[in-house]
Amino acid sequence: MTDAQQDKARAFRALHEGTEIFVIANVWDAGSARMMAALGFPALATSSAAAAGVLGRRDGRIACGEALAHARGICAAVALPVSADLENGFGPAPETVAQTIALAGEAGLVGASIEDATGDADAPIFDAALSAERVAAAAEAARKLPFPFMLTGRCENFLRGRFDIDDTIRRLKAYEAAGADVLMAPGLPDLDAVRTVCGAIAKPFNFMAGIKGKSFTVAELSAAGVKRISLAASLYRAAMTAAFKAATEVRDLGTFGYLDTSMPASEMNAFFEA
């Protein structure tokens, strides 16, 4: 741990304790991290889908060591707090999740999310009691770190075909009681659901933007009680979409119209070290 990591950790906690909603930008490499920092975002996060994508894999197909190496490079690139999407902690056992959080602190991270998805299509969500035990183990590991580490307890119900708002709230409240500092339930269908969830919990709620038709404005989310907005893999997808469209133009038309709207090299280089 360094003084810089202490400073990042304190800044990250202060964002959650402040009165204003904030957006945490999910990045996929050191370059995108530097760009988002220069644009004024107060904190950054990794995305499991983007971390897998840069390795040419689908979401959920990277190992713990790969995810932490990815996060370490992002942490080293910027002076901002960085939180990580650590999926389900890379194993079902509470002690595995605890070890993942300990390693996250060593990697330079000051926060992370742990979800209750199993990765098994036949039984996509961990048992509620085990899920709470896993968050409790993660919280205990986080408290042992020599700086304030913001742990997010994440309920995956609405992303895994369980459209049950009552169970989602029960799980989030259990994760809150188990020691999570932030709560998250991606895929909520509308603002009424967001308001209902935020009204049922005491800890800050992170809304995940990035799903078409289920992503609302910052003002709307603030009014609904949201404290933090993350962008998941949406910025990475936007960048890859632009690359796909440009390459398709060259392949199909033999033209280079995308150059007219691309950022000049001199402007892009301003974000990067010489």
PDB file of C-alpha atoms in Angstrom:
ATOM      1  CA  MET A   1       0.000   0.000   0.000  1.00  0.00           C
ATOM      2  CA  THR A   2       1.164   3.538  -0.781  1.00  0.00           C
ATOM      3  CA  ASP A   3       0.162   7.005   0.386  1.00  0.00           C
ATOM      4  CA  ALA A   4      -1.387   7.458  -3.058  1.00  0.00           C
ATOM      5  CA  GLN A   5      -3.648   4.462  -2.508  1.00  0.00           C
ATOM      6  CA  GLN A   6      -4.676   5.847   0.885  1.00  0.00           C
ATOM      7  CA  ASP A   7      -5.565   9.134  -0.787  1.00  0.00           C
ATOM      8  CA  LYS A   8      -7.543   7.373  -3.506  1.00  0.00           C
ATOM      9  CA  ALA A   9      -9.415   5.318  -0.917  1.00  0.00           C
ATOM     10  CA  ARG A  10     -10.370   8.357   1.141  1.00  0.00           C
ATOM     11  CA  ALA A  11     -11.489  10.214  -1.971  1.00  0.00           C
ATOM     12  CA  PHE A  12     -13.624   7.282  -3.081  1.00  0.00           C
ATOM     13  CA  ARG A  13     -15.348   6.976   0.280  1.00  0.00           C
ATOM     14  CA  ALA A  14     -15.961  10.727   0.340  1.00  0.00           C
ATOM     15  CA  LEU A  15     -17.765  10.518  -3.011  1.00  0.00           C
ATOM     16  CA  HIS A  16     -20.210   8.023  -1.487  1.00  0.00           C
ATOM     17  CA  GLU A  17     -20.685  10.121   1.627  1.00  0.00           C
ATOM     18  CA  GLY A  18     -21.300  13.349  -0.297  1.00  0.00           C
ATOM     19  CA  THR A  19     -24.661  14.835  -1.149  1.00  0.00           C
ATOM     20  CA  GLU A  20     -24.328  14.604  -4.933  1.00  0.00           C
ATOM     21  CA  ILE A  21     -24.810  11.689  -7.317  1.00  0.00           C
ATOM     22  CA  PHE A  22     -21.684  10.803  -9.313  1.00  0.00           C
ATOM     23  CA  VAL A  23     -20.769   8.768 -12.387  1.00  0.00           C
ATOM     24  CA  ILE A  24     -17.976   6.218 -12.253  1.00  0.00           C
ATOM     25  CA  ALA A  25     -16.597   5.615 -15.752  1.00  0.00           C
ATOM     26  CA  ASN A  26     -15.796   2.003 -16.648  1.00  0.00           C
ATOM     27  CA  VAL A  27     -12.576   1.782 -18.652  1.00  0.00           C
ATOM     28  CA  TRP A  28     -10.713  -1.012 -20.407  1.00  0.00           C
ATOM     29  CA  ASP A  29      -7.049  -0.018 -20.498  1.00  0.00           C
ATOM     30  CA  ALA A  30      -4.585   2.632 -19.350  1.00  0.00           C
ATOM     31  CA  GLY A  31      -5.325   4.858 -22.340  1.00  0.00           C
ATOM     32  CA  SER A  32      -9.078   4.942 -21.794  1.00  0.00           C
ATOM     33  CA  ALA A  33      -8.420   5.491 -18.075  1.00  0.00           C
ATOM     34  CA  ARG A  34      -6.282   8.549 -18.807  1.00  0.00           C
ATOM     35  CA  MET A  35      -8.911   9.909 -21.173  1.00  0.00           C
ATOM     36  CA  MET A  36     -11.746   9.541 -18.653  1.00  0.00           C
ATOM     37  CA  ALA A  37      -9.594  11.111 -15.941  1.00  0.00           C
ATOM     38  CA  ALA A  38      -8.859  14.084 -18.200  1.00  0.00           C
ATOM     39  CA  LEU A  39     -12.576  14.444 -18.904  1.00  0.00           C
ATOM     40  CA  GLY A  40     -13.192  14.988 -15.218  1.00  0.00           C
ATOM     41  CA  PHE A  41     -14.754  11.781 -13.962  1.00  0.00           C
ATOM     42  CA  PRO A  42     -14.052  11.520 -10.220  1.00  0.00           C
ATOM     43  CA  ALA A  43     -13.507   7.752 -10.165  1.00  0.00           C
ATOM     44  CA  LEU A  44     -13.060   4.827 -12.524  1.00  0.00           C
ATOM     45  CA  ALA A  45     -14.017   1.178 -12.604  1.00  0.00           C
ATOM     46  CA  THR A  46     -13.175  -1.896 -14.595  1.00  0.00           C
ATOM     47  CA  SER A  47     -15.777  -3.928 -16.466  1.00  0.00           C
ATOM     48  CA  SER A  48     -15.577  -7.719 -16.527  1.00  0.00           C
ATOM     49  CA  ALA A  49     -16.961  -7.748 -20.075  1.00  0.00           C
ATOM     50  CA  ALA A  50     -14.459  -5.147 -21.289  1.00  0.00           C
ATOM     51  CA  ALA A  51     -11.577  -6.853 -19.481  1.00  0.00           C
ATOM     52  CA  ALA A  52     -12.477 -10.095 -21.249  1.00  0.00           C
ATOM     53  CA  GLY A  53     -13.057  -8.310 -24.546  1.00  0.00           C
ATOM     54  CA  VAL A  54      -9.557  -6.840 -24.723  1.00  0.00           C
ATOM     55  CA  LEU A  55      -8.289 -10.429 -24.467  1.00  0.00           C
ATOM     56  CA  GLY A  56     -10.634 -11.543 -27.234  1.00  0.00           C
ATOM     57  CA  ARG A  57     -12.926 -13.432 -24.877  1.00  0.00           C
ATOM     58  CA  ARG A  58     -16.518 -13.237 -23.707  1.00  0.00           C
ATOM     59  CA  ASP A  59     -17.574 -11.925 -20.326  1.00  0.00           C
ATOM     60  CA  GLY A  60     -16.880 -14.357 -17.507  1.00  0.00           C
ATOM     61  CA  ARG A  61     -14.005 -16.059 -19.296  1.00  0.00           C
ATOM     62  CA  ILE A  62     -11.003 -14.597 -17.509  1.00  0.00           C
ATOM     63  CA  ALA A  63      -9.291 -15.829 -14.355  1.00  0.00           C
ATOM     64  CA  CYS A  64      -8.777 -13.928 -11.119  1.00  0.00           C
ATOM     65  CA  GLY A  65      -5.106 -13.255 -11.870  1.00  0.00           C
ATOM     66  CA  GLU A  66      -5.953 -11.880 -15.299  1.00  0.00           C
ATOM     67  CA  ALA A  67      -8.658  -9.594 -13.907  1.00  0.00           C
ATOM     68  CA  LEU A  68      -6.341  -8.246 -11.223  1.00  0.00           C
ATOM     69  CA  ALA A  69      -3.461  -7.718 -13.666  1.00  0.00           C
ATOM     70  CA  HIS A  70      -5.865  -5.778 -15.883  1.00  0.00           C
ATOM     71  CA  ALA A  71      -6.981  -3.665 -12.906  1.00  0.00           C
ATOM     72  CA  ARG A  72      -3.408  -3.102 -11.740  1.00  0.00           C
ATOM     73  CA  GLY A  73      -2.471  -1.465 -15.032  1.00  0.00           C
ATOM     74  CA  ILE A  74      -5.453   0.873 -14.828  1.00  0.00           C
ATOM     75  CA  CYS A  75      -4.712   1.801 -11.197  1.00  0.00           C
ATOM     76  CA  ALA A  76      -1.111   2.626 -12.096  1.00  0.00           C
ATOM     77  CA  ALA A  77      -2.157   4.876 -14.979  1.00  0.00           C
ATOM     78  CA  VAL A  78      -4.221   7.417 -13.052  1.00  0.00           C
ATOM     79  CA  ALA A  79      -4.424   9.288  -9.764  1.00  0.00           C
ATOM     80  CA  LEU A  80      -8.147   8.528  -9.469  1.00  0.00           C
ATOM     81  CA  PRO A  81      -9.799   5.886  -7.281  1.00  0.00           C
ATOM     82  CA  VAL A  82     -10.444   2.647  -9.179  1.00  0.00           C
ATOM     83  CA  SER A  83     -13.009  -0.012  -8.298  1.00  0.00           C
ATOM     84  CA  ALA A  84     -13.136  -3.400  -9.992  1.00  0.00           C
ATOM     85  CA  ASP A  85     -15.850  -5.645 -11.321  1.00  0.00           C
ATOM     86  CA  LEU A  86     -14.625  -8.910  -9.773  1.00  0.00           C
ATOM     87  CA  GLU A  87     -17.613 -10.946 -10.943  1.00  0.00           C
ATOM     88  CA  ASN A  88     -18.510 -13.549  -8.299  1.00  0.00           C
ATOM     89  CA  GLY A  89     -15.126 -13.428  -6.619  1.00  0.00           C
ATOM     90  CA  PHE A  90     -13.819 -16.221  -8.861  1.00  0.00           C
ATOM     91  CA  GLY A  91     -15.137 -19.066  -6.768  1.00  0.00           C
ATOM     92  CA  PRO A  92     -18.166 -20.122  -4.749  1.00  0.00           C
ATOM     93  CA  ALA A  93     -16.522 -20.492  -1.335  1.00  0.00           C
ATOM     94  CA  PRO A  94     -16.561 -17.483   1.016  1.00  0.00           C
ATOM     95  CA  GLU A  95     -12.853 -17.945   1.713  1.00  0.00           C
ATOM     96  CA  THR A  96     -12.117 -17.692  -2.026  1.00  0.00           C
ATOM     97  CA  VAL A  97     -14.025 -14.428  -2.225  1.00  0.00           C
ATOM     98  CA  ALA A  98     -12.126 -13.116   0.802  1.00  0.00           C
ATOM     99  CA  GLN A  99      -8.806 -13.948  -0.836  1.00  0.00           C
ATOM    100  CA  THR A 100      -9.888 -12.165  -4.019  1.00  0.00           C
ATOM    101  CA  ILE A 101     -10.635  -8.991  -2.058  1.00  0.00           C
ATOM    102  CA  ALA A 102      -7.267  -9.174  -0.287  1.00  0.00           C
ATOM    103  CA  LEU A 103      -5.532  -9.480  -3.658  1.00  0.00           C
ATOM    104  CA  ALA A 104      -7.606  -6.591  -5.012  1.00  0.00           C
ATOM    105  CA  GLY A 105      -6.189  -4.334  -2.318  1.00  0.00           C
ATOM    106  CA  GLU A 106      -2.660  -5.418  -3.225  1.00  0.00           C
ATOM    107  CA  ALA A 107      -3.370  -4.591  -6.886  1.00  0.00           C
ATOM    108  CA  GLY A 108      -4.031  -0.935  -6.072  1.00  0.00           C
ATOM    109  CA  LEU A 109      -7.819  -1.057  -6.067  1.00  0.00           C
ATOM    110  CA  VAL A 110      -9.870   0.836  -3.494  1.00  0.00           C
ATOM    111  CA  GLY A 111     -13.195  -0.859  -4.222  1.00  0.00           C
ATOM    112  CA  ALA A 112     -14.754  -3.864  -5.903  1.00  0.00           C
ATOM    113  CA  SER A 113     -18.093  -5.524  -6.548  1.00  0.00           C
ATOM    114  CA  ILE A 114     -18.957  -9.123  -5.730  1.00  0.00           C
ATOM    115  CA  GLU A 115     -22.029 -10.588  -7.406  1.00  0.00           C
ATOM    116  CA  ASP A 116     -24.275 -13.524  -6.529  1.00  0.00           C
ATOM    117  CA  ALA A 117     -24.263 -15.121 -10.003  1.00  0.00           C
ATOM    118  CA  THR A 118     -22.886 -18.652 -10.131  1.00  0.00           C
ATOM    119  CA  GLY A 119     -21.928 -18.895 -13.789  1.00  0.00           C
ATOM    120  CA  ASP A 120     -24.105 -22.029 -14.021  1.00  0.00           C
ATOM    121  CA  ALA A 121     -27.022 -21.628 -16.435  1.00  0.00           C
ATOM    122  CA  ASP A 122     -29.023 -24.332 -14.621  1.00  0.00           C
ATOM    123  CA  ALA A 123     -28.686 -22.597 -11.236  1.00  0.00           C
ATOM    124  CA  PRO A 124     -27.704 -19.017 -12.074  1.00  0.00           C
ATOM    125  CA  ILE A 125     -27.922 -17.438  -8.599  1.00  0.00           C
ATOM    126  CA  PHE A 126     -26.242 -18.601  -5.404  1.00  0.00           C
ATOM    127  CA  ASP A 127     -28.467 -19.608  -2.507  1.00  0.00           C
ATOM    128  CA  ALA A 128     -29.430 -16.532  -0.505  1.00  0.00           C
ATOM    129  CA  ALA A 129     -27.737 -17.652   2.710  1.00  0.00           C
ATOM    130  CA  LEU A 130     -24.510 -18.557   0.932  1.00  0.00           C
ATOM    131  CA  SER A 131     -24.615 -15.283  -0.976  1.00  0.00           C
ATOM    132  CA  ALA A 132     -24.754 -13.341   2.287  1.00  0.00           C
ATOM    133  CA  GLU A 133     -21.897 -15.429   3.711  1.00  0.00           C
ATOM    134  CA  ARG A 134     -19.818 -14.618   0.656  1.00  0.00           C
ATOM    135  CA  VAL A 135     -20.424 -10.876   1.068  1.00  0.00           C
ATOM    136  CA  ALA A 136     -19.638 -11.135   4.780  1.00  0.00           C
ATOM    137  CA  ALA A 137     -16.322 -12.841   3.996  1.00  0.00           C
ATOM    138  CA  ALA A 138     -15.526 -10.159   1.419  1.00  0.00           C
ATOM    139  CA  ALA A 139     -16.398  -7.415   3.920  1.00  0.00           C
ATOM    140  CA  GLU A 140     -14.195  -8.962   6.600  1.00  0.00           C
ATOM    141  CA  ALA A 141     -11.278  -9.110   4.160  1.00  0.00           C
ATOM    142  CA  ALA A 142     -11.910  -5.513   3.117  1.00  0.00           C
ATOM    143  CA  ARG A 143     -11.847  -4.324   6.744  1.00  0.00           C
ATOM    144  CA  LYS A 144      -8.442  -5.931   7.215  1.00  0.00           C
ATOM    145  CA  LEU A 145      -6.929  -3.764   4.499  1.00  0.00           C
ATOM    146  CA  PRO A 146      -4.972  -0.728   5.767  1.00  0.00           C
ATOM    147  CA  PHE A 147      -7.259   1.732   3.989  1.00  0.00           C
ATOM    148  CA  PRO A 148     -11.024   2.158   3.497  1.00  0.00           C
ATOM    149  CA  PHE A 149     -12.103  -0.264   0.771  1.00  0.00           C
ATOM    150  CA  MET A 150     -15.589   0.194  -0.708  1.00  0.00           C
ATOM    151  CA  LEU A 151     -17.253  -3.188  -1.190  1.00  0.00           C
ATOM    152  CA  THR A 152     -20.283  -3.425  -3.475  1.00  0.00           C
ATOM    153  CA  GLY A 153     -22.752  -6.262  -2.966  1.00  0.00           C
ATOM    154  CA  ARG A 154     -24.383  -7.026  -6.298  1.00  0.00           C
ATOM    155  CA  CYS A 155     -27.648  -8.918  -6.893  1.00  0.00           C
ATOM    156  CA  GLU A 156     -27.827 -10.389 -10.390  1.00  0.00           C
ATOM    157  CA  ASN A 157     -31.505 -11.448 -10.393  1.00  0.00           C
ATOM    158  CA  PHE A 158     -32.670  -9.195 -13.226  1.00  0.00           C
ATOM    159  CA  LEU A 159     -29.730 -10.101 -15.447  1.00  0.00           C
ATOM    160  CA  ARG A 160     -30.267 -13.831 -14.926  1.00  0.00           C
ATOM    161  CA  GLY A 161     -33.977 -14.203 -15.602  1.00  0.00           C
ATOM    162  CA  ARG A 162     -35.228 -13.779 -12.027  1.00  0.00           C
ATOM    163  CA  PHE A 163     -37.521 -10.771 -12.340  1.00  0.00           C
ATOM    164  CA  ASP A 164     -38.378 -10.702  -8.637  1.00  0.00           C
ATOM    165  CA  ILE A 165     -38.111  -7.290  -7.019  1.00  0.00           C
ATOM    166  CA  ASP A 166     -38.967  -8.604  -3.550  1.00  0.00           C
ATOM    167  CA  ASP A 167     -36.207 -11.230  -3.622  1.00  0.00           C
ATOM    168  CA  THR A 168     -33.806  -8.636  -5.011  1.00  0.00           C
ATOM    169  CA  ILE A 169     -34.541  -6.300  -2.097  1.00  0.00           C
ATOM    170  CA  ARG A 170     -34.219  -9.136   0.432  1.00  0.00           C
ATOM    171  CA  ARG A 171     -30.828 -10.030  -0.994  1.00  0.00           C
ATOM    172  CA  LEU A 172     -29.596  -6.438  -1.065  1.00  0.00           C
ATOM    173  CA  LYS A 173     -30.668  -5.925   2.538  1.00  0.00           C
ATOM    174  CA  ALA A 174     -28.843  -9.122   3.502  1.00  0.00           C
ATOM    175  CA  TYR A 175     -25.690  -7.903   1.732  1.00  0.00           C
ATOM    176  CA  GLU A 176     -26.067  -4.583   3.517  1.00  0.00           C
ATOM    177  CA  ALA A 177     -26.279  -6.374   6.861  1.00  0.00           C
ATOM    178  CA  ALA A 178     -23.293  -8.519   5.898  1.00  0.00           C
ATOM    179  CA  GLY A 179     -21.096  -5.448   5.510  1.00  0.00           C
ATOM    180  CA  ALA A 180     -21.390  -4.216   1.918  1.00  0.00           C
ATOM    181  CA  ASP A 181     -20.732  -0.475   1.609  1.00  0.00           C
ATOM    182  CA  VAL A 182     -22.605  -0.074  -1.688  1.00  0.00           C
ATOM    183  CA  LEU A 183     -25.465  -2.064  -3.205  1.00  0.00           C
ATOM    184  CA  MET A 184     -26.213  -2.846  -6.833  1.00  0.00           C
ATOM    185  CA  ALA A 185     -28.917  -4.644  -8.814  1.00  0.00           C
ATOM    186  CA  PRO A 186     -28.252  -4.374 -12.566  1.00  0.00           C
ATOM    187  CA  GLY A 187     -31.112  -4.594 -15.050  1.00  0.00           C
ATOM    188  CA  LEU A 188     -33.925  -3.013 -13.063  1.00  0.00           C
ATOM    189  CA  PRO A 189     -36.731  -2.444 -15.579  1.00  0.00           C
ATOM    190  CA  ASP A 190     -37.843   1.112 -14.857  1.00  0.00           C
ATOM    191  CA  LEU A 191     -37.498   4.107 -12.580  1.00  0.00           C
ATOM    192  CA  ASP A 192     -40.273   2.877 -10.304  1.00  0.00           C
ATOM    193  CA  ALA A 193     -38.215  -0.229  -9.574  1.00  0.00           C
ATOM    194  CA  VAL A 194     -35.129   1.904  -8.962  1.00  0.00           C
ATOM    195  CA  ARG A 195     -37.078   4.089  -6.523  1.00  0.00           C
ATOM    196  CA  THR A 196     -38.464   1.043  -4.742  1.00  0.00           C
ATOM    197  CA  VAL A 197     -35.017  -0.493  -4.283  1.00  0.00           C
ATOM    198  CA  CYS A 198     -33.387   2.753  -3.174  1.00  0.00           C
ATOM    199  CA  GLY A 199     -36.173   3.349  -0.682  1.00  0.00           C
ATOM    200  CA  ALA A 200     -35.711  -0.092   0.873  1.00  0.00           C
ATOM    201  CA  ILE A 201     -31.980   0.146   1.627  1.00  0.00           C
ATOM    202  CA  ALA A 202     -29.806   2.417   3.726  1.00  0.00           C
ATOM    203  CA  LYS A 203     -26.473   2.111   1.908  1.00  0.00           C
ATOM    204  CA  PRO A 204     -25.636   3.936  -1.361  1.00  0.00           C
ATOM    205  CA  PHE A 205     -27.092   2.340  -4.482  1.00  0.00           C
ATOM    206  CA  ASN A 206     -25.133   1.951  -7.724  1.00  0.00           C
ATOM    207  CA  PHE A 207     -27.221   2.001 -10.892  1.00  0.00           C
ATOM    208  CA  MET A 208     -25.687   0.301 -13.911  1.00  0.00           C
ATOM    209  CA  ALA A 209     -26.312   2.247 -17.112  1.00  0.00           C
ATOM    210  CA  GLY A 210     -25.615   0.548 -20.412  1.00  0.00           C
ATOM    211  CA  ILE A 211     -28.756  -1.459 -21.205  1.00  0.00           C
ATOM    212  CA  LYS A 212     -30.767   0.022 -24.065  1.00  0.00           C
ATOM    213  CA  GLY A 213     -34.203   1.086 -22.853  1.00  0.00           C
ATOM    214  CA  LYS A 214     -33.202   0.593 -19.213  1.00  0.00           C
ATOM    215  CA  SER A 215     -30.728   3.448 -18.832  1.00  0.00           C
ATOM    216  CA  PHE A 216     -32.065   6.716 -17.476  1.00  0.00           C
ATOM    217  CA  THR A 217     -30.690  10.220 -17.153  1.00  0.00           C
ATOM    218  CA  VAL A 218     -28.446  11.298 -14.309  1.00  0.00           C
ATOM    219  CA  ALA A 219     -31.143  13.712 -13.130  1.00  0.00           C
ATOM    220  CA  GLU A 220     -33.822  10.990 -13.146  1.00  0.00           C
ATOM    221  CA  LEU A 221     -31.605   8.565 -11.263  1.00  0.00           C
ATOM    222  CA  SER A 222     -30.658  11.185  -8.706  1.00  0.00           C
ATOM    223  CA  ALA A 223     -34.337  11.897  -8.068  1.00  0.00           C
ATOM    224  CA  ALA A 224     -34.925   8.157  -7.633  1.00  0.00           C
ATOM    225  CA  GLY A 225     -32.326   7.965  -4.865  1.00  0.00           C
ATOM    226  CA  VAL A 226     -29.274   6.654  -6.728  1.00  0.00           C
ATOM    227  CA  LYS A 227     -25.859   7.696  -5.407  1.00  0.00           C
ATOM    228  CA  ARG A 228     -23.510   6.214  -8.036  1.00  0.00           C
ATOM    229  CA  ILE A 229     -23.907   5.432 -11.740  1.00  0.00           C
ATOM    230  CA  SER A 230     -21.585   2.977 -13.466  1.00  0.00           C
ATOM    231  CA  LEU A 231     -21.385   2.476 -17.219  1.00  0.00           C
ATOM    232  CA  ALA A 232     -20.549  -1.244 -17.409  1.00  0.00           C
ATOM    233  CA  ALA A 233     -19.037  -2.143 -20.790  1.00  0.00           C
ATOM    234  CA  SER A 234     -20.990   0.531 -22.674  1.00  0.00           C
ATOM    235  CA  LEU A 235     -18.022   2.839 -23.382  1.00  0.00           C
ATOM    236  CA  TYR A 236     -15.969  -0.133 -24.576  1.00  0.00           C
ATOM    237  CA  ARG A 237     -18.842  -1.248 -26.802  1.00  0.00           C
ATOM    238  CA  ALA A 238     -19.164   2.287 -28.171  1.00  0.00           C
ATOM    239  CA  ALA A 239     -15.458   2.352 -29.024  1.00  0.00           C
ATOM    240  CA  MET A 240     -15.590  -1.075 -30.657  1.00  0.00           C
ATOM    241  CA  THR A 241     -18.742  -0.092 -32.570  1.00  0.00           C
ATOM    242  CA  ALA A 242     -16.940   2.934 -34.007  1.00  0.00           C
ATOM    243  CA  ALA A 243     -13.982   0.752 -35.028  1.00  0.00           C
ATOM    244  CA  PHE A 244     -16.335  -1.794 -36.612  1.00  0.00           C
ATOM    245  CA  LYS A 245     -18.156   0.865 -38.628  1.00  0.00           C
ATOM    246  CA  ALA A 246     -14.905   2.445 -39.817  1.00  0.00           C
ATOM    247  CA  ALA A 247     -13.396  -0.878 -40.860  1.00  0.00           C
ATOM    248  CA  THR A 248     -16.620  -1.905 -42.590  1.00  0.00           C
ATOM    249  CA  GLU A 249     -16.584   1.329 -44.592  1.00  0.00           C
ATOM    250  CA  VAL A 250     -13.040   0.626 -45.780  1.00  0.00           C
ATOM    251  CA  ARG A 251     -13.836  -2.997 -46.628  1.00  0.00           C
ATOM    252  CA  ASP A 252     -17.144  -2.383 -48.399  1.00  0.00           C
ATOM    253  CA  LEU A 253     -16.763   1.072 -49.923  1.00  0.00           C
ATOM    254  CA  GLY A 254     -13.058   1.622 -50.165  1.00  0.00           C
ATOM    255  CA  THR A 255     -13.492   5.055 -48.598  1.00  0.00           C
ATOM    256  CA  PHE A 256     -12.178   6.656 -45.414  1.00  0.00           C
ATOM    257  CA  GLY A 257     -15.001   8.944 -44.358  1.00  0.00           C
ATOM    258  CA  TYR A 258     -14.535   7.999 -40.717  1.00  0.00           C
ATOM    259  CA  LEU A 259     -11.374  10.139 -40.720  1.00  0.00           C
ATOM    260  CA  ASP A 260     -13.547  13.248 -40.959  1.00  0.00           C
ATOM    261  CA  THR A 261     -15.033  12.621 -37.528  1.00  0.00           C
ATOM    262  CA  SER A 262     -12.057  10.962 -35.833  1.00  0.00           C
ATOM    263  CA  MET A 263     -10.099  12.729 -33.122  1.00  0.00           C
ATOM    264  CA  PRO A 264      -6.804  14.090 -34.492  1.00  0.00           C
ATOM    265  CA  ALA A 265      -3.664  12.332 -33.264  1.00  0.00           C
ATOM    266  CA  SER A 266      -2.442  15.521 -31.633  1.00  0.00           C
ATOM    267  CA  GLU A 267      -5.649  15.807 -29.608  1.00  0.00           C
ATOM    268  CA  MET A 268      -5.597  12.164 -28.587  1.00  0.00           C
ATOM    269  CA  ASN A 269      -1.925  12.307 -27.618  1.00  0.00           C
ATOM    270  CA  ALA A 270      -2.764  15.011 -25.093  1.00  0.00           C
ATOM    271  CA  PHE A 271      -4.291  12.295 -22.892  1.00  0.00           C
ATOM    272  CA  PHE A 272      -1.182  10.127 -22.894  1.00  0.00           C
ATOM    273  CA  GLU A 273       2.322  10.279 -21.473  1.00  0.00           C
ATOM    274  CA  ALA A 274       5.096  11.362 -23.848  1.00  0.00           C
TER     275      ALA A 274
END
